[in-house]
JSON list of C-alpha atoms in Angstrom, two decimals:
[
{"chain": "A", "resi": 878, "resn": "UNK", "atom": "CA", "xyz": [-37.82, 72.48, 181.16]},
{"chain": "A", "resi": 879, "resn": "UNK", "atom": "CA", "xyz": [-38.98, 76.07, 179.89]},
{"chain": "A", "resi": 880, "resn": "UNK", "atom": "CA", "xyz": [-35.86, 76.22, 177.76]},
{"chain": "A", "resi": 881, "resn": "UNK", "atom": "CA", "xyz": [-36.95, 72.55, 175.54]},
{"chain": "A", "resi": 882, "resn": "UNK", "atom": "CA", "xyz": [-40.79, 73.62, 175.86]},
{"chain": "A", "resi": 883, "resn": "UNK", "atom": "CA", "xyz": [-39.62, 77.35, 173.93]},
{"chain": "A", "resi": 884, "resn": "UNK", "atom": "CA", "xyz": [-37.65, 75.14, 171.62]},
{"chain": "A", "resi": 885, "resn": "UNK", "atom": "CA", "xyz": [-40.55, 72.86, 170.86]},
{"chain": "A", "resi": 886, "resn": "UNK", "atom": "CA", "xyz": [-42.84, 75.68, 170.25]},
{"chain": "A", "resi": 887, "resn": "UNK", "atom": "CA", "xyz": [-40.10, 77.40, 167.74]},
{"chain": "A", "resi": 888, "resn": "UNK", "atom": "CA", "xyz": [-39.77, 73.95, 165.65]},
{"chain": "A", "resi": 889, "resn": "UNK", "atom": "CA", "xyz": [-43.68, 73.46, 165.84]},
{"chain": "A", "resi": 890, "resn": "UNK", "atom": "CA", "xyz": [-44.07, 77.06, 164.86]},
{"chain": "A", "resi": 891, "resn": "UNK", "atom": "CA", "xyz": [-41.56, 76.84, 162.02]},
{"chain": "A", "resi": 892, "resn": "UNK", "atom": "CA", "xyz": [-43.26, 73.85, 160.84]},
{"chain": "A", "resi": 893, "resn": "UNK", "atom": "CA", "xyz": [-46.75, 74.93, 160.23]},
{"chain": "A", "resi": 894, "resn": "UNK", "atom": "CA", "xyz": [-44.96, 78.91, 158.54]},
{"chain": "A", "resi": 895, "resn": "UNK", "atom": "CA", "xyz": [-43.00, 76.25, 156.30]},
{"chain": "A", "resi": 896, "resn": "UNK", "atom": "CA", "xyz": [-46.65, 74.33, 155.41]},
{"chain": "A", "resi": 897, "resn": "UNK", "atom": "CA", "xyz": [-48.29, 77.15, 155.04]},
{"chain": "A", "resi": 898, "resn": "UNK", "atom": "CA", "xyz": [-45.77, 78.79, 152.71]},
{"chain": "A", "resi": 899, "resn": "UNK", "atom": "CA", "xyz": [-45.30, 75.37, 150.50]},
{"chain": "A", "resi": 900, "resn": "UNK", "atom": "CA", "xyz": [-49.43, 75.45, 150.57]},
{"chain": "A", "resi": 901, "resn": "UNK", "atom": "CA", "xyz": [-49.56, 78.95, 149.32]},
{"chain": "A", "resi": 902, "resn": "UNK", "atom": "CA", "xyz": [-46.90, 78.30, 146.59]},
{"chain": "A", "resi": 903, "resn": "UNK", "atom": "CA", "xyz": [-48.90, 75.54, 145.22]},
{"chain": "A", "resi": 904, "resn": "UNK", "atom": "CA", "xyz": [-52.07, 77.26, 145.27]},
{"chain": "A", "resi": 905, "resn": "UNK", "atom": "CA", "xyz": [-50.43, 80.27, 143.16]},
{"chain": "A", "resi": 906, "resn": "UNK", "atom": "CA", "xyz": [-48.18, 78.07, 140.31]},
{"chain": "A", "resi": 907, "resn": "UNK", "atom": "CA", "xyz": [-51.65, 75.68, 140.04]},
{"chain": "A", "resi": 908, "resn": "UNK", "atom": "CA", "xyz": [-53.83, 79.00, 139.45]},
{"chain": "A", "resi": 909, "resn": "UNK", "atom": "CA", "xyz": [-50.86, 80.07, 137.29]},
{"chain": "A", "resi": 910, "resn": "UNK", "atom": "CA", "xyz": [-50.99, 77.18, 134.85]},
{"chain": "A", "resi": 911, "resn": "UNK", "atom": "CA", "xyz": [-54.51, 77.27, 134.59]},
{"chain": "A", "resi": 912, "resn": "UNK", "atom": "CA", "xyz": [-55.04, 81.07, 134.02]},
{"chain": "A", "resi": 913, "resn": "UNK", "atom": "CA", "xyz": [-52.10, 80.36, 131.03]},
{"chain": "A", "resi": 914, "resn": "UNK", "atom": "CA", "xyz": [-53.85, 77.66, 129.25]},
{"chain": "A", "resi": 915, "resn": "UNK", "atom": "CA", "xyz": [-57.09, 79.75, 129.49]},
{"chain": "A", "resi": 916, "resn": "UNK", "atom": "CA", "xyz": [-55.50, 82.93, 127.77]},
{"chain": "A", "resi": 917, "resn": "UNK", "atom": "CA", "xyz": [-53.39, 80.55, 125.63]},
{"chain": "A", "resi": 918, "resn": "UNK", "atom": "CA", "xyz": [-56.67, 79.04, 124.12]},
{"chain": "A", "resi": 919, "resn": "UNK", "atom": "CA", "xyz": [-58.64, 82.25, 123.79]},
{"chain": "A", "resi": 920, "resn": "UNK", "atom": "CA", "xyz": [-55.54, 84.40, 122.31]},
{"chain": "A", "resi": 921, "resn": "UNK", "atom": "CA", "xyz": [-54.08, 81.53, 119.96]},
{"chain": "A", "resi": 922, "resn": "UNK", "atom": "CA", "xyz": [-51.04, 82.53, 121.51]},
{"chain": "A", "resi": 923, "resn": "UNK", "atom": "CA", "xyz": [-48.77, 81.24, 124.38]},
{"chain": "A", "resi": 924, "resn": "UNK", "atom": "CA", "xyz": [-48.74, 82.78, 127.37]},
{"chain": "A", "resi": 925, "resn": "UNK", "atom": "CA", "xyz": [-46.02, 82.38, 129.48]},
{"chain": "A", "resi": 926, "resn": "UNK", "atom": "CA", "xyz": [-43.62, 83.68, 131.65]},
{"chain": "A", "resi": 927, "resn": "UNK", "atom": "CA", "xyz": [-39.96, 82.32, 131.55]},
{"chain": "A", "resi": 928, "resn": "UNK", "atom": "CA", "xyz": [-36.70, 83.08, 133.32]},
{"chain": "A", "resi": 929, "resn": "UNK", "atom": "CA", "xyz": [-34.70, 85.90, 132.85]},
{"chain": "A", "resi": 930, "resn": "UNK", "atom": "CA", "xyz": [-31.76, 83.68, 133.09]},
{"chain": "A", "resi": 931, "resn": "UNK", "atom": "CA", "xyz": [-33.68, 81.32, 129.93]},
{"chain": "A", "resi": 932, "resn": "UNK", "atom": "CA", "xyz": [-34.83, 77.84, 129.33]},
{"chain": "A", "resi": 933, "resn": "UNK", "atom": "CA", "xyz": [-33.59, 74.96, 129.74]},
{"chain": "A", "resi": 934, "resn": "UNK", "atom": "CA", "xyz": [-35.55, 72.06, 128.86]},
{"chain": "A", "resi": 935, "resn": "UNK", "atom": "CA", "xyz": [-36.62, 69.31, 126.30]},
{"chain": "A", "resi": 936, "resn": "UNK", "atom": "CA", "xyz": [-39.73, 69.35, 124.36]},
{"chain": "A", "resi": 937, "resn": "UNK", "atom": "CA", "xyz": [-42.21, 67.18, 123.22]},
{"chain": "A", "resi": 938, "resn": "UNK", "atom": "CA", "xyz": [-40.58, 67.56, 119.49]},
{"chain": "A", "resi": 939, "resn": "UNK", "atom": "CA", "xyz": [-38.36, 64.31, 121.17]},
{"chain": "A", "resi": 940, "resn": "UNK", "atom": "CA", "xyz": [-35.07, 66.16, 120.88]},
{"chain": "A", "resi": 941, "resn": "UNK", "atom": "CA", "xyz": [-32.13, 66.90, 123.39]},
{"chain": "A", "resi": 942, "resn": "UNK", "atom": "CA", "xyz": [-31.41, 68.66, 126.02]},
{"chain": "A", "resi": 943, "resn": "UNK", "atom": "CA", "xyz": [-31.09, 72.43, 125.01]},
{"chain": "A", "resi": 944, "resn": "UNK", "atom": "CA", "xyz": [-30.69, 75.80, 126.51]},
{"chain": "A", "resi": 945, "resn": "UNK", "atom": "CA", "xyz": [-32.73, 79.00, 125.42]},
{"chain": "A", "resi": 946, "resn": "UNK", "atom": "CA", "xyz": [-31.61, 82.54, 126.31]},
{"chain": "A", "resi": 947, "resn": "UNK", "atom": "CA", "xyz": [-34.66, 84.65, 127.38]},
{"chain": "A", "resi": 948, "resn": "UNK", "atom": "CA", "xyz": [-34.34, 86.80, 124.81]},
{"chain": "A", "resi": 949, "resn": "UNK", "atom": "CA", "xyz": [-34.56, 84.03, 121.71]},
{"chain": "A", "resi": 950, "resn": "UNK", "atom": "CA", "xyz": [-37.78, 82.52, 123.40]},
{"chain": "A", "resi": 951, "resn": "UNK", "atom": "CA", "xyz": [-40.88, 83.03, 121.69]},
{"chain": "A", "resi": 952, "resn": "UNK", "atom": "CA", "xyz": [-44.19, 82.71, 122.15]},
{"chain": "A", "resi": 953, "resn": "UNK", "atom": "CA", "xyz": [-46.07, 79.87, 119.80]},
{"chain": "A", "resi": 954, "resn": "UNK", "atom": "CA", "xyz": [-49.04, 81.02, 117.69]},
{"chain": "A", "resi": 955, "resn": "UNK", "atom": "CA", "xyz": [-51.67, 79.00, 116.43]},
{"chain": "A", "resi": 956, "resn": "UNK", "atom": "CA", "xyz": [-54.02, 78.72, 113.97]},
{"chain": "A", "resi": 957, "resn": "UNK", "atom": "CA", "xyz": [-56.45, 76.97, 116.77]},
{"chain": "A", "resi": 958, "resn": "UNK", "atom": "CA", "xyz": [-55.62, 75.35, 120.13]},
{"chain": "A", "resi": 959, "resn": "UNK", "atom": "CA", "xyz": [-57.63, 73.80, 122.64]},
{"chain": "A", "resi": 960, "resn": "UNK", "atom": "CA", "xyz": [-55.39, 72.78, 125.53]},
{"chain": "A", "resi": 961, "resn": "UNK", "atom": "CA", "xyz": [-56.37, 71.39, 129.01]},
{"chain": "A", "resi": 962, "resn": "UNK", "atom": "CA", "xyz": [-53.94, 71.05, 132.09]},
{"chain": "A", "resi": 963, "resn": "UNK", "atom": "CA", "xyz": [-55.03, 67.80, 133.86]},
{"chain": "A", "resi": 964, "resn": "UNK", "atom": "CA", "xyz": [-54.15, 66.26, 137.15]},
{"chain": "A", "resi": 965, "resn": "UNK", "atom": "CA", "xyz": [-51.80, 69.10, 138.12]},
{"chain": "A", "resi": 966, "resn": "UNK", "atom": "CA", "xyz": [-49.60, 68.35, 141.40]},
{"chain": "A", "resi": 967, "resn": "UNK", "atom": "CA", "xyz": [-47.22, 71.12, 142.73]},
{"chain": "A", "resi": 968, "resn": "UNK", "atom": "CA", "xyz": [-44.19, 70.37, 145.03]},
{"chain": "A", "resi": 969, "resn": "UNK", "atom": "CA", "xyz": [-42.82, 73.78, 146.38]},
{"chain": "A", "resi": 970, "resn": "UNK", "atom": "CA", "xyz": [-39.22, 72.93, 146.56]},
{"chain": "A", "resi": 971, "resn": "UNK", "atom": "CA", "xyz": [-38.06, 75.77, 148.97]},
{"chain": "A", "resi": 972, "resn": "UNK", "atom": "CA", "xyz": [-40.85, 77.98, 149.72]},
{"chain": "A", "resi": 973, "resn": "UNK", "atom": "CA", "xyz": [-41.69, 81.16, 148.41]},
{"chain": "A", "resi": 974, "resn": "UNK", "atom": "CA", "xyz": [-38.53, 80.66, 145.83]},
{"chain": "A", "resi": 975, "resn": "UNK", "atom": "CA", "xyz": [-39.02, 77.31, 144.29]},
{"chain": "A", "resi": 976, "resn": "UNK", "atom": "CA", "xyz": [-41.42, 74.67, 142.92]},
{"chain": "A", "resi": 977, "resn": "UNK", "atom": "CA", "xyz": [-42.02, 71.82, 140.49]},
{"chain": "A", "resi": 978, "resn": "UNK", "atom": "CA", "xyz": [-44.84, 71.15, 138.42]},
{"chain": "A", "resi": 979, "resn": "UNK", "atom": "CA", "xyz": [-46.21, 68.38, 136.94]},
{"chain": "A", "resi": 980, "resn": "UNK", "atom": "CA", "xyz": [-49.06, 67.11, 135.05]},
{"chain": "A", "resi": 981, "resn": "UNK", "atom": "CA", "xyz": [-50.97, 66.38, 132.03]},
{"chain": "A", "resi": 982, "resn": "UNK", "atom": "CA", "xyz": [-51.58, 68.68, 128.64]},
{"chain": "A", "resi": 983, "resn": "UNK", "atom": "CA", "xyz": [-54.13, 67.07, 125.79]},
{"chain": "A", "resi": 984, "resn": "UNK", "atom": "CA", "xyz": [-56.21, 68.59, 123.56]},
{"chain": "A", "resi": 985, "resn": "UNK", "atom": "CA", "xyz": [-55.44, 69.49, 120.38]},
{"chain": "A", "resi": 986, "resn": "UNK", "atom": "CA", "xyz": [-53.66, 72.22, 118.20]},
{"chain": "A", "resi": 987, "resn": "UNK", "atom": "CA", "xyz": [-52.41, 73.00, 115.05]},
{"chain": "A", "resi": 988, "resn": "UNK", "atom": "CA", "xyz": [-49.26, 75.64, 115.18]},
{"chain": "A", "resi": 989, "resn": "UNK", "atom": "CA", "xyz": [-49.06, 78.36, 112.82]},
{"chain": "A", "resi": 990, "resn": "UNK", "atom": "CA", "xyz": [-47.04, 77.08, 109.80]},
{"chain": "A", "resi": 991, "resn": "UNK", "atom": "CA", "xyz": [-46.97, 73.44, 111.09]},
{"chain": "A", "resi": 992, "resn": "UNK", "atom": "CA", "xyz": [-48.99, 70.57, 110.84]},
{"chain": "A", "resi": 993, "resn": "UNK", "atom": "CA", "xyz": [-52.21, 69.83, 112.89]},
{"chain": "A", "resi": 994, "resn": "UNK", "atom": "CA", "xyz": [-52.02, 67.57, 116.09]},
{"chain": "A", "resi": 995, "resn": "UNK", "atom": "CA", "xyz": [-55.26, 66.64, 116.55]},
{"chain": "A", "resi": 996, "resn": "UNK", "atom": "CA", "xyz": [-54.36, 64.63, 120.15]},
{"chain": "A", "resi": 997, "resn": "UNK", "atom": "CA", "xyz": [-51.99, 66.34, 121.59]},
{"chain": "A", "resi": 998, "resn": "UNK", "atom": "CA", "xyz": [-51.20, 64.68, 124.47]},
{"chain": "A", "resi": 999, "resn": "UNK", "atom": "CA", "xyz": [-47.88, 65.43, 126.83]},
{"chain": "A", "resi": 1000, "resn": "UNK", "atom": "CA", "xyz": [-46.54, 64.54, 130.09]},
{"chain": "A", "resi": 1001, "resn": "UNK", "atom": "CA", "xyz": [-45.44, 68.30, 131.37]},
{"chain": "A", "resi": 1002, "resn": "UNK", "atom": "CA", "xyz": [-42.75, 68.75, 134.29]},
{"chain": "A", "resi": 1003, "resn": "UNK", "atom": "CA", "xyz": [-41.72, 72.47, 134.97]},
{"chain": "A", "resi": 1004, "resn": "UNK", "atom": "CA", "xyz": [-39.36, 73.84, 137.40]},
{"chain": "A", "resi": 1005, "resn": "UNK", "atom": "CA", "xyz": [-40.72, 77.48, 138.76]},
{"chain": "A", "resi": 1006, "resn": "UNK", "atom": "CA", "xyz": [-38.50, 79.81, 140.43]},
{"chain": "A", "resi": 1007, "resn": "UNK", "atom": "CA", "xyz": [-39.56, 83.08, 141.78]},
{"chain": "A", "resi": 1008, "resn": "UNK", "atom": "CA", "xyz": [-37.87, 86.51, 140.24]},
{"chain": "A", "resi": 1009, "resn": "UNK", "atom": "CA", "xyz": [-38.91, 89.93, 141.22]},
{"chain": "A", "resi": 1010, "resn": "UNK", "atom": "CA", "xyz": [-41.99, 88.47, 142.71]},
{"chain": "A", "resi": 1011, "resn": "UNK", "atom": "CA", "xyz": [-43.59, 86.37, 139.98]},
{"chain": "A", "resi": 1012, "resn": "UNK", "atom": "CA", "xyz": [-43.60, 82.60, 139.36]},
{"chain": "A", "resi": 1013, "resn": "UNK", "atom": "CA", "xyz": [-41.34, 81.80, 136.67]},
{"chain": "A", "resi": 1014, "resn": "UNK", "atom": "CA", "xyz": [-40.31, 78.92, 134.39]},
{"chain": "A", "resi": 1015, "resn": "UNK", "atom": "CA", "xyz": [-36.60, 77.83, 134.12]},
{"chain": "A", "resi": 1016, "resn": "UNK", "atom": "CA", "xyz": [-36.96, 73.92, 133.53]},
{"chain": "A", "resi": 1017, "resn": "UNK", "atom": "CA", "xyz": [-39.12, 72.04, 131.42]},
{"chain": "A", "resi": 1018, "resn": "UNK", "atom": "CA", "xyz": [-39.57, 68.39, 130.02]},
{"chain": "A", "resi": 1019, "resn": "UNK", "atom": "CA", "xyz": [-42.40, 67.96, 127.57]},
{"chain": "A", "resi": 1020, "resn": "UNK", "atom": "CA", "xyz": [-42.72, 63.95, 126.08]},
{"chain": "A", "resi": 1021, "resn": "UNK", "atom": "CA", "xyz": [-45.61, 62.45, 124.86]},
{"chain": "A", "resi": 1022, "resn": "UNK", "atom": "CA", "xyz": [-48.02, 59.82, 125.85]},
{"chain": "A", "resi": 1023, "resn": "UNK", "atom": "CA", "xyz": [-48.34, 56.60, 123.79]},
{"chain": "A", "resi": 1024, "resn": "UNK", "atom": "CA", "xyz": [-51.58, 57.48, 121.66]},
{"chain": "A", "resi": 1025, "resn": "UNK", "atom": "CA", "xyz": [-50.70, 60.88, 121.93]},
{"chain": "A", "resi": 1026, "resn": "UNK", "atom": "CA", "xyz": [-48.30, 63.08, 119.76]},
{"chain": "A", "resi": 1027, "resn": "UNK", "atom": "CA", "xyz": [-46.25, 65.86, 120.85]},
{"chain": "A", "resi": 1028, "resn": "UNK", "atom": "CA", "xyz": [-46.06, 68.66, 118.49]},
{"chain": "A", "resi": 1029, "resn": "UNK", "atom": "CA", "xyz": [-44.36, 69.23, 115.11]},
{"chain": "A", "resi": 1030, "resn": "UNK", "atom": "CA", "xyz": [-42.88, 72.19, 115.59]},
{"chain": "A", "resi": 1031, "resn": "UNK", "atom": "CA", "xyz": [-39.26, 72.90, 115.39]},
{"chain": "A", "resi": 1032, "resn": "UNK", "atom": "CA", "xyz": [-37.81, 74.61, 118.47]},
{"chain": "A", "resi": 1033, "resn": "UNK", "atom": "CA", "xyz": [-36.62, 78.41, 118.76]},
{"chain": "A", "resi": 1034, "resn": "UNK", "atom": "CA", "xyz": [-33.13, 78.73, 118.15]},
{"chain": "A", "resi": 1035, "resn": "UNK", "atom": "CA", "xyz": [-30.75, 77.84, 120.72]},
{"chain": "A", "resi": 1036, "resn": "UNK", "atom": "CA", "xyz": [-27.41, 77.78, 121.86]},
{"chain": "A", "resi": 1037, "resn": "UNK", "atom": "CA", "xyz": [-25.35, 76.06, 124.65]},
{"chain": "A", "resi": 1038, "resn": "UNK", "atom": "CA", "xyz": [-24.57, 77.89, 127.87]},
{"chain": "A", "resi": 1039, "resn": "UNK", "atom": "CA", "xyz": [-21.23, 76.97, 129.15]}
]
C-alpha cells in the first residue's frame, strides 16, 4: 500500500511540474510575440529571432515549401507597419524545449521597395524551439484570410536542405 500511494504521489507530482512547465512556456512565447510586433511597429523593422539551424516555412506570398539557412534570413523593413497579433494560443509541445504558435496578424504595411497592403491579414502558425535559452522560430506557415492579402514581397533567397 505505501509502495502505490509513493507512486501516486510521483505521477501526481510529475503532472502538475509538467503543467506548470507547459504554462510557463506559453506565458513566455505569448509575451514573446507581442513584445516583437511592438518593436516591429515602432522600429519599421522585423524583429525576430530564428533558428540557428534556419527556416523552414511558407509565407503568405502563396508559394512552396522552402528552407532558409540562418545566415540568408533577413529582417523586413518598412516604409510603415502597423501589425497586431490577435487571438494568440500557445501549445508547448515538450516543455521547456518546444511549442507551437498560432494566431492572427492584420493591420497593415507597406514593405520597403514593395507595394502597400493596406489589410494585411494572415493566419500565422510558428513552431518555437528553445536554443541556448531563448525561444526560437524554426517553422512557419503564413496564408491569408479571404478579404485579406498577404504581402507582396518576394522571399529571401533560399536553397533546399537535403
Amino acid at each position: 500500500m505505501k509502495k502505490l500511494s509513493i507512486f501516486f504521489i510521483t505521477v501526481l507530482y510529475s503532472s502538475l511540474m509538467f503543467a506548470q512547465s507547459a504554462e510557463k512556456d506559453e506565458m513566455e512565447i505569448k509575451q514573446l510575440i507581442l513584445s516583437n510586433f511592438e518593436k516591429t511597429n515602432k522600429g519599421k523593422l522585423e524583429v525576430v529571432e530564428y533558428s540557428k539551424n534556419g527556416l523552414y516555412g511558407f509565407n503568405s506570398t502563396g508559394g512552396l515549401l522552402v528552407y532558409t539557412p540562418k545566415a540568408l534570413l533577413k529582417q523586413n523593413a518598412y516604409d510603415n507597419v502597423k501589425l497586431e497579433p490577435k487571438h494568440i494560443t500557445v501549445i508547448s509541445l515538450v516543455p521547456g524545449q518546444a511549442a507551437v504558435a498560432m494566431f492572427y496578424s492584420e493591420g497593415s504595411m507597406k514593405p520597403k521597395g514593395s507595394g502597400s497592403v493596406p489589410h494585411y491579414l494572415t493566419r500565422v502558425s510558428q513552431t518555437y524551439v528553445k536554443e541556448d535559452g531563448s525561444w526560437v522560430i524554426r517553422t512557419g506557415h503564413y496564408s491569408p484570410i479571404t478579404g485579406g492579402s498577404g504581402t507582396t514581397q518576394i522571399g529571401s533567397t533560399t536553397e533546399d536542405k537535403e
